Amino acid sequence: MIKQLAISTPGQGLHEVTTQVAAVVRQARVEEGLCSLFIRHTSASLVVQENADPTAKQDLERWLNRLVPEGDPFYRHDAEGPDDMPAHIKAALTATSLAVPIMHGKLALGAWQGIYVWEHRRRGGERELVVHVGA
């Protein structure tokens, strides 16, 4: 089963999508298998990260922004604004696809793990997430 999800991101940062992905897995009725995710963008990414303490998410966001700052005079690709090239670099450093095992009909995530779309553009927008569930 393959399903495309439209994910609205209000702006830069980590946006949890575990509930939406888990719903696709339930709909597929697969007891054991693999859930593969792919984000169809070059300025957003995917990550499995802690979903219990919001400070972990905040620290990751601040750390990546410090690692890849806006306004570096080295960047030439800025057609869509000062966050344009930094967003592409952040996506290249993280992941555009993930795979999560399915056990007993559910995502086999740990107790404090969640699936996140990591929006790297300040303005956010609608992101396309392709979910493949297979046995």
Coordinates of C-alpha atoms in Angstrom, one line a residue:
M1 CA 0.0 0.0 0.0
I2 CA 1.3 3.5 -0.9
K3 CA -0.4 6.6 0.3
Q4 CA 0.6 10.3 0.0
L5 CA 0.0 12.6 3.0
A6 CA -0.2 16.4 2.8
I7 CA 1.6 17.8 5.8
S8 CA 1.2 21.5 6.6
T9 CA 4.2 23.0 8.4
P10 CA 3.6 26.4 9.9
G11 CA 7.3 27.3 9.8
Q12 CA 10.8 26.1 10.5
G13 CA 11.2 23.3 13.0
L14 CA 10.3 19.7 13.9
H15 CA 6.6 18.8 13.3
E16 CA 5.4 15.4 14.5
V17 CA 3.6 13.2 12.1
T18 CA 3.5 9.9 14.0
T19 CA -0.3 9.9 14.3
Q20 CA -0.8 10.4 10.6
V21 CA 1.7 7.6 9.7
A22 CA 0.3 5.2 12.3
A23 CA -3.2 5.7 10.7
V24 CA -1.8 4.6 7.3
V25 CA -0.3 1.5 8.9
R26 CA -3.6 0.6 10.6
Q27 CA -5.4 1.1 7.3
A28 CA -3.0 -1.2 5.6
R29 CA -3.8 -4.0 8.1
V30 CA -0.2 -5.4 8.0
E31 CA 0.8 -7.3 11.1
E32 CA 4.5 -7.5 10.3
G33 CA 6.4 -5.6 7.8
L34 CA 8.0 -2.3 7.1
C35 CA 6.8 1.3 6.8
S36 CA 8.9 3.4 4.5
L37 CA 8.6 7.1 4.3
F38 CA 9.9 9.6 1.7
I39 CA 9.5 13.4 1.7
R40 CA 9.2 14.9 -1.8
H41 CA 11.2 18.1 -1.1
T42 CA 14.8 19.4 -1.0
S43 CA 14.3 21.8 1.8
A44 CA 12.6 19.6 4.4
S45 CA 13.6 16.2 5.9
L46 CA 12.5 13.3 8.1
V47 CA 13.8 12.2 11.5
V48 CA 12.9 9.8 14.3
Q49 CA 13.4 11.8 17.5
E50 CA 12.3 12.1 21.1
N51 CA 8.7 13.2 21.6
A52 CA 8.4 13.3 25.4
D53 CA 10.4 16.4 26.3
P54 CA 10.0 19.4 24.0
T55 CA 13.4 20.8 25.0
A56 CA 15.1 18.0 23.1
K57 CA 13.3 19.2 19.9
Q58 CA 14.2 22.8 20.7
D59 CA 17.8 22.0 21.3
L60 CA 18.1 20.1 18.0
E61 CA 16.5 23.0 16.1
R62 CA 18.8 25.5 17.6
W63 CA 21.9 23.3 17.0
L64 CA 21.1 22.8 13.3
N65 CA 20.5 26.5 12.9
R66 CA 23.8 27.3 14.5
L67 CA 25.6 24.7 12.3
V68 CA 24.0 26.0 9.1
P69 CA 23.4 29.7 9.6
E70 CA 21.5 32.0 7.2
G71 CA 23.4 34.9 5.6
D72 CA 26.7 33.1 4.9
P73 CA 28.3 35.1 2.1
F74 CA 29.5 31.8 0.6
Y75 CA 25.9 31.0 -0.5
R76 CA 25.0 31.9 -4.1
H77 CA 21.6 30.1 -4.2
D78 CA 19.2 32.6 -2.6
A79 CA 16.5 33.0 -5.2
E80 CA 13.8 32.3 -2.6
G81 CA 15.4 34.2 0.3
P82 CA 18.1 34.0 2.9
D83 CA 16.9 30.6 4.2
D84 CA 17.0 29.0 0.7
M85 CA 20.4 27.5 0.6
P86 CA 20.6 26.8 4.3
A87 CA 17.4 24.7 3.9
H88 CA 19.0 22.6 1.2
I89 CA 22.1 22.0 3.2
K90 CA 20.1 21.0 6.3
A91 CA 18.0 18.6 4.2
A92 CA 21.3 17.1 2.8
L93 CA 22.7 16.6 6.3
T94 CA 19.6 14.9 7.6
A95 CA 17.4 12.4 5.8
T96 CA 14.7 12.4 3.2
S97 CA 13.6 8.8 3.8
L98 CA 13.0 6.6 6.9
A99 CA 12.1 3.0 7.5
V100 CA 10.2 1.9 10.6
P101 CA 9.4 -1.8 11.3
I102 CA 5.8 -2.8 11.8
M103 CA 5.2 -5.3 14.6
H104 CA 1.8 -6.5 15.8
G105 CA 0.1 -4.1 13.4
K106 CA 1.8 -1.0 14.8
L107 CA 4.9 1.1 14.2
A108 CA 7.8 -0.4 16.3
L109 CA 8.9 2.9 17.7
G110 CA 10.4 3.2 21.2
A111 CA 8.5 4.6 24.1
W112 CA 9.8 8.1 23.6
Q113 CA 10.2 8.1 19.8
G114 CA 8.2 10.0 17.2
I115 CA 8.4 10.6 13.5
Y116 CA 8.9 14.2 12.5
V117 CA 9.0 16.3 9.3
W118 CA 11.8 18.8 9.8
E119 CA 10.9 21.9 8.0
H120 CA 14.0 23.9 7.1
R121 CA 12.2 27.0 5.5
R122 CA 11.0 29.8 7.7
R123 CA 7.7 30.2 5.9
G124 CA 6.8 26.5 6.0
G125 CA 4.1 25.2 3.7
E126 CA 2.5 22.1 2.4
R127 CA 4.9 19.1 2.3
E128 CA 4.2 15.8 0.5
L129 CA 5.0 12.7 2.4
V130 CA 4.9 9.3 0.6
V131 CA 4.2 6.3 2.9
H132 CA 4.7 2.8 1.7
V133 CA 3.5 -0.1 3.9
G134 CA 4.6 -3.6 2.9
A135 CA 4.5 -7.0 4.5

